mmCIF file of C-alpha atoms in Angstrom:
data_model
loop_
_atom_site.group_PDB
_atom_site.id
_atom_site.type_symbol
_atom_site.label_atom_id
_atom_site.label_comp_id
_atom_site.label_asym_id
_atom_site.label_seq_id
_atom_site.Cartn_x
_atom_site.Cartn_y
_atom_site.Cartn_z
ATOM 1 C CA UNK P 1 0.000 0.000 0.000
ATOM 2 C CA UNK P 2 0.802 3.313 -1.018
ATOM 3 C CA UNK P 3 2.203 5.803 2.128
ATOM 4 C CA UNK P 4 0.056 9.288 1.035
ATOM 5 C CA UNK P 5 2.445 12.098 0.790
ATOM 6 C CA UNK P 6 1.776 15.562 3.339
ATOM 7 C CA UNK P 7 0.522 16.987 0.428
ATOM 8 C CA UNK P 8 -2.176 14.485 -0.195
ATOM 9 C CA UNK P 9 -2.589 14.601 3.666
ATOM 10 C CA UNK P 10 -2.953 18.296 3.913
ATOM 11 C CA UNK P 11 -5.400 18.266 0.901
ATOM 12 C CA UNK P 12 -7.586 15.542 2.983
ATOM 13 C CA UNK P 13 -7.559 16.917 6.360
ATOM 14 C CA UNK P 14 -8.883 20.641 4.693
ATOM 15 C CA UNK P 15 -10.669 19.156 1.803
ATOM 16 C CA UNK P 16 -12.668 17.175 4.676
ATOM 17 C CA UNK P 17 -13.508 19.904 7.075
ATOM 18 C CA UNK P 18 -16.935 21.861 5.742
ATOM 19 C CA UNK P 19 -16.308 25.085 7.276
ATOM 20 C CA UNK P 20 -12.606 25.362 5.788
ATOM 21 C CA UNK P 21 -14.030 24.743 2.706
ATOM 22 C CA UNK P 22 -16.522 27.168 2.959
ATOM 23 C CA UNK P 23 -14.351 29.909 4.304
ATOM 24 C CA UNK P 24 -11.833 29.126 1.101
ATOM 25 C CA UNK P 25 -15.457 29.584 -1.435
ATOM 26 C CA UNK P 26 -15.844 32.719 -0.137
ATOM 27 C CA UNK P 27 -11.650 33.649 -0.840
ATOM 28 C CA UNK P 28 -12.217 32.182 -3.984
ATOM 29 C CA UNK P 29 -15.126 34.753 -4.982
ATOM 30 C CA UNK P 30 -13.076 37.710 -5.090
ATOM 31 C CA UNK P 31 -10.824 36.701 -7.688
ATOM 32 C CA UNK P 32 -7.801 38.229 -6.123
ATOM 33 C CA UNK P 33 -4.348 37.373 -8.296
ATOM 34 C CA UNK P 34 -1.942 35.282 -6.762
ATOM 35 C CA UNK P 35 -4.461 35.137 -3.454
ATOM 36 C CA UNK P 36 -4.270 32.220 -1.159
ATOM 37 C CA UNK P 37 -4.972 31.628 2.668
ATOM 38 C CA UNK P 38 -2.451 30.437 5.300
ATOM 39 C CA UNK P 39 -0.582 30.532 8.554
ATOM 40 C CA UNK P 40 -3.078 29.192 11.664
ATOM 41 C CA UNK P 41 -5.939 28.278 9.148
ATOM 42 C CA UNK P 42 -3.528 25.556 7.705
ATOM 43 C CA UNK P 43 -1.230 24.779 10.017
ATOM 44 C CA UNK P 44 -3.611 24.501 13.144
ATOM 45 C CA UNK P 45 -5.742 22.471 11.063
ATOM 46 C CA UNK P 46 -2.850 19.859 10.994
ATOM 47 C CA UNK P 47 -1.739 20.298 14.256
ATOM 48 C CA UNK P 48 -5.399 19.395 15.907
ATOM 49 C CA UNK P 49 -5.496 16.836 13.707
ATOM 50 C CA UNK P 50 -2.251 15.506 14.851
ATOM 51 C CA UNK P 51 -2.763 16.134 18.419
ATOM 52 C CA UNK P 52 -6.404 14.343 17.515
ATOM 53 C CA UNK P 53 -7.637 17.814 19.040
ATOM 54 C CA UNK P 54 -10.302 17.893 16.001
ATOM 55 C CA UNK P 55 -12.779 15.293 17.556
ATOM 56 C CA UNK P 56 -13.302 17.323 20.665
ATOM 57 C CA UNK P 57 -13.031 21.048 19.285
ATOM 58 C CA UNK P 58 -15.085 22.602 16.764
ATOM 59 C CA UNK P 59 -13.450 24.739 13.849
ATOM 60 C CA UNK P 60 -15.518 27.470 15.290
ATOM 61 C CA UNK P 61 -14.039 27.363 18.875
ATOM 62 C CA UNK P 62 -10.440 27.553 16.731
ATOM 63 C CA UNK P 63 -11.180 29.978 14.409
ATOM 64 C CA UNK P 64 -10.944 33.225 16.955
ATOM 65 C CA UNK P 65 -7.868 31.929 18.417
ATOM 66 C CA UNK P 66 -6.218 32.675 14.757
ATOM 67 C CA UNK P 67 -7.000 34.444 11.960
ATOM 68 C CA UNK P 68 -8.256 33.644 8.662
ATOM 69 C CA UNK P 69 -5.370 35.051 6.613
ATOM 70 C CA UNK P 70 -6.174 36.063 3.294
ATOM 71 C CA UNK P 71 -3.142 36.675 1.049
ATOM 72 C CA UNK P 72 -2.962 37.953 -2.609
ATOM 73 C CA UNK P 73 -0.464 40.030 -4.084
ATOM 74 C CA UNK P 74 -0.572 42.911 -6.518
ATOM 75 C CA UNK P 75 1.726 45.567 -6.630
ATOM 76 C CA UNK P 76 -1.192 48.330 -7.801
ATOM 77 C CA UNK P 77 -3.121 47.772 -5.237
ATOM 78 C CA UNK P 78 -1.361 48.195 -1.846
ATOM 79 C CA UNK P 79 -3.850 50.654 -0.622
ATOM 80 C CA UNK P 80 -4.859 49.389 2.831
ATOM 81 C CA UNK P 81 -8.461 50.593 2.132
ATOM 82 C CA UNK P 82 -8.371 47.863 -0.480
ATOM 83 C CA UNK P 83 -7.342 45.279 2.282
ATOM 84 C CA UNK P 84 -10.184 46.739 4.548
ATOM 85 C CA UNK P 85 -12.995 46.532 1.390
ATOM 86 C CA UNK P 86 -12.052 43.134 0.961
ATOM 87 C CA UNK P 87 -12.365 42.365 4.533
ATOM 88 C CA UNK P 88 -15.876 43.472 4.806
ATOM 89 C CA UNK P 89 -17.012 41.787 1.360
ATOM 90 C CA UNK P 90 -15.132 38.508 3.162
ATOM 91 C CA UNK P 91 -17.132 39.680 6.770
ATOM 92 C CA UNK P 92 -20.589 39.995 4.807
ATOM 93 C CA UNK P 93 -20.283 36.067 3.396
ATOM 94 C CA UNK P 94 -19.285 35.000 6.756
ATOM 95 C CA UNK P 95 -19.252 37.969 9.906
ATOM 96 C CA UNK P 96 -18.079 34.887 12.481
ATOM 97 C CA UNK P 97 -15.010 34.408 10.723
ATOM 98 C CA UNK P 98 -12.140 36.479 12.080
ATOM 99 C CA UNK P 99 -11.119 37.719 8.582
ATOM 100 C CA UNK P 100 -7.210 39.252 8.121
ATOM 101 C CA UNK P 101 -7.009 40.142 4.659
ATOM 102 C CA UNK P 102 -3.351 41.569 3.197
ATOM 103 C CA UNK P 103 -2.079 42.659 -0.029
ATOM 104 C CA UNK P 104 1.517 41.051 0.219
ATOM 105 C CA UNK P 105 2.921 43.917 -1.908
ATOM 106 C CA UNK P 106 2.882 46.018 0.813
ATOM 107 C CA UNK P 107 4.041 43.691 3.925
ATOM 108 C CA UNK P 108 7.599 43.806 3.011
ATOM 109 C CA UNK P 109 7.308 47.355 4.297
ATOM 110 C CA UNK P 110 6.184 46.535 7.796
ATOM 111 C CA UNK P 111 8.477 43.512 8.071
ATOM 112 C CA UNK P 112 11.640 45.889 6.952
ATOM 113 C CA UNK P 113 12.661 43.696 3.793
ATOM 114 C CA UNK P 114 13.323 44.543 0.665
ATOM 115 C CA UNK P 115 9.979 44.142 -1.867
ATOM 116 C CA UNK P 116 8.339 40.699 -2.154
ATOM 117 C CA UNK P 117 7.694 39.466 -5.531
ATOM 118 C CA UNK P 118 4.680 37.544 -4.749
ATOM 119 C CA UNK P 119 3.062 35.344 -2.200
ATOM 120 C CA UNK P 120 5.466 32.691 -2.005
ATOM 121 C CA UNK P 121 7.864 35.446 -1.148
ATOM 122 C CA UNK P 122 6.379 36.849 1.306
ATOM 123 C CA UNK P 123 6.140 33.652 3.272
ATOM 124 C CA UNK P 124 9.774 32.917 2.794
ATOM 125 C CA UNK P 125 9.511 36.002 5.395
ATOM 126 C CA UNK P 126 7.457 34.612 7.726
ATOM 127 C CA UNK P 127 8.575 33.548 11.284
ATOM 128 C CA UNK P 128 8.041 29.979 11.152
ATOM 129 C CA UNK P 129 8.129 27.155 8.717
ATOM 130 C CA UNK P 130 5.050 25.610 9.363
ATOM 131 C CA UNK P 131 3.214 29.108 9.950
ATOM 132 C CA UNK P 132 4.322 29.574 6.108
ATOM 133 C CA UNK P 133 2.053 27.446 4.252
ATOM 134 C CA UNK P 134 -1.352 28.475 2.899
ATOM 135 C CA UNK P 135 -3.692 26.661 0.694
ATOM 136 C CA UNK P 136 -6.522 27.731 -1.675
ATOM 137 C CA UNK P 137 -9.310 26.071 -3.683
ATOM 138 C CA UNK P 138 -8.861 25.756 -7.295
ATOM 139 C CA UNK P 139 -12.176 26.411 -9.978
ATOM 140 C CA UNK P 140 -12.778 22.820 -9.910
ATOM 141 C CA UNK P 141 -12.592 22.773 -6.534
ATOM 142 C CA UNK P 142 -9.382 20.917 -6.220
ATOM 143 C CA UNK P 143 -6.704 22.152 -3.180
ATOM 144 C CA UNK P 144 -3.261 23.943 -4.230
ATOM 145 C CA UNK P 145 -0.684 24.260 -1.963
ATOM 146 C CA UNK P 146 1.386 26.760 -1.633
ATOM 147 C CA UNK P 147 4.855 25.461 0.989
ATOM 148 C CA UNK P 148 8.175 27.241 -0.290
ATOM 149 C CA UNK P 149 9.750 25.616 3.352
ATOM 150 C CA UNK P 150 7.784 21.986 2.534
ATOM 151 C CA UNK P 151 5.688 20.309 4.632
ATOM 152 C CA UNK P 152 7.767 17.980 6.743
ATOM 153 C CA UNK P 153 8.434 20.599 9.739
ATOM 154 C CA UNK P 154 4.182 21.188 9.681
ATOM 155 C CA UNK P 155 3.532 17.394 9.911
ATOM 156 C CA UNK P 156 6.713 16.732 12.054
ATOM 157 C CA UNK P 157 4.955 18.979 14.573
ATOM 158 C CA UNK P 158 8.250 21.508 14.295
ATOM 159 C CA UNK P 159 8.476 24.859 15.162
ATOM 160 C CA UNK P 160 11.605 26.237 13.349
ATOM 161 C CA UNK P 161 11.972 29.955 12.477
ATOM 162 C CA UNK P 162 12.361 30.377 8.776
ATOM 163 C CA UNK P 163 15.588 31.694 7.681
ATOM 164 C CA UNK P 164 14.446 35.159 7.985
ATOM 165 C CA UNK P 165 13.710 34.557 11.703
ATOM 166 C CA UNK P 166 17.138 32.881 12.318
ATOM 167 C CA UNK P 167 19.511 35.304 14.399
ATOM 168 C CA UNK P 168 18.182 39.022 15.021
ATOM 169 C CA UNK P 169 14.682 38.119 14.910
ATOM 170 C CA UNK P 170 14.861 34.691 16.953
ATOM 171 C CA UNK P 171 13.310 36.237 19.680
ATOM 172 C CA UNK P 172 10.045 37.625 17.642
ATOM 173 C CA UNK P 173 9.774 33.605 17.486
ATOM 174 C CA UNK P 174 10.376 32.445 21.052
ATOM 175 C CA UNK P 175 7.874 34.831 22.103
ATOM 176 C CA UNK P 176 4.806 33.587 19.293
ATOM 177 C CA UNK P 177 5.493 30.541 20.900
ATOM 178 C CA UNK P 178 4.567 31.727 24.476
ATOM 179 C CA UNK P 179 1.894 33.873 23.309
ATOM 180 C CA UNK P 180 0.184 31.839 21.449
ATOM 181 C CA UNK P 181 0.470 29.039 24.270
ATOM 182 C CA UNK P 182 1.711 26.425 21.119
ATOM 183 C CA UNK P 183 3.319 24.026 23.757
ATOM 184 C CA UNK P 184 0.507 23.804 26.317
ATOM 185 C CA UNK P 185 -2.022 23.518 23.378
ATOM 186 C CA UNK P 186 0.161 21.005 21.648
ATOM 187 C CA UNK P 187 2.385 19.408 23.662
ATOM 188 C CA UNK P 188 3.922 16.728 20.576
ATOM 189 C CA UNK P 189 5.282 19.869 19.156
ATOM 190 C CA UNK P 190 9.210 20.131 19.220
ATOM 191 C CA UNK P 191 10.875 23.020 19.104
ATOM 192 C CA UNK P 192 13.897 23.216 16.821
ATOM 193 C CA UNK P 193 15.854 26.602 16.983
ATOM 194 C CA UNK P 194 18.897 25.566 14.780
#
């Protein structure tokens, strides 16, 4: 028997959960270029599901902890007021969902890089490798994944900071991980600094 790959495994976990989907449908609508969604959508997704968290905690009871990050990138439209329309078209399909939506283009400026050059490169600045993965639905309905780090730290239940977040900005990562209580809400996770 053929072992599935994470991809395949990422695909079933968020092609099985219903709200996920739905949340994605409603991304999918606004026909943003180069638009996907990511960080705690995905990866908590895989972490309850590793932890086996899923069959006593509702999606809904997750969703406030983290947002629903909504990432697209074009470089005429960095106007936040653009990011804040979007949000409320996004909060008028579903107003429960804790909707983040940002125009990528314009991150690089708050993070204190140098320009991205699309989505995938704007999560090669991101703190964590498993944070930086984000999925979205295709017009058939069909998952793509978007992973420029892989999968293996996300199902390995690793927290390791990205390259970016290696050095001067280790600390930015130590402290997510207290924060956000990652440890005491998933205690397989390993944390792997080097």
């Amino acid at each position: 028997m053929q072992q599935l790959t994470y991809g395949d495994r990422l695909k079933g976990i968020i092609l099985g959960d219903a709200r996920r989907m739905r949340l994605l449908d409603h991304v999918r609508a606004l026909g943003l270029p180069d638009c996907w969604v990511g960080a705690g959508f995905v990866r908590n997704a895989v972490w309850d599901h590793l932890h086996r968290v899923r069959a006593v905690q509702s999606l809904e009871a997750d969703l406030p902890e983290s947002d629903v990050d909504v990432l697209w990138f074009d470089p005429e439209r960095t106007s936040l007021a653009i990011d804040r329309a979007l949000t409320d078209r996004l909060l008028a399909q579903d107003p429960d969902a804790p909707w983040s939506v940002k125009n990528q283009a314009r991150m690089h400026s708050r993070n204190s890089d140098a320009p991205y050059a699309s989505t995938a490169d704007a999560l090669r600045h991101w703190p964590e490798t498993a944070t930086a993965v984000a999925v979205r639905l295709t017009s058939a309905d069909g998952l793509e994944i978007l992973a420029p780090f892989g999968l293996a730290d996300l199902f390995g239940r690793i927290i390791r900071p990205t390259p970016a977040f290696r050095g001067a900005k280790l600390d930015i990562v130590r402290q997510r991980i207290r924060d956000k209580r990652w440890l005491e809400r998933w205690p397989l996770l390993q944390v792997d600094e080097d």
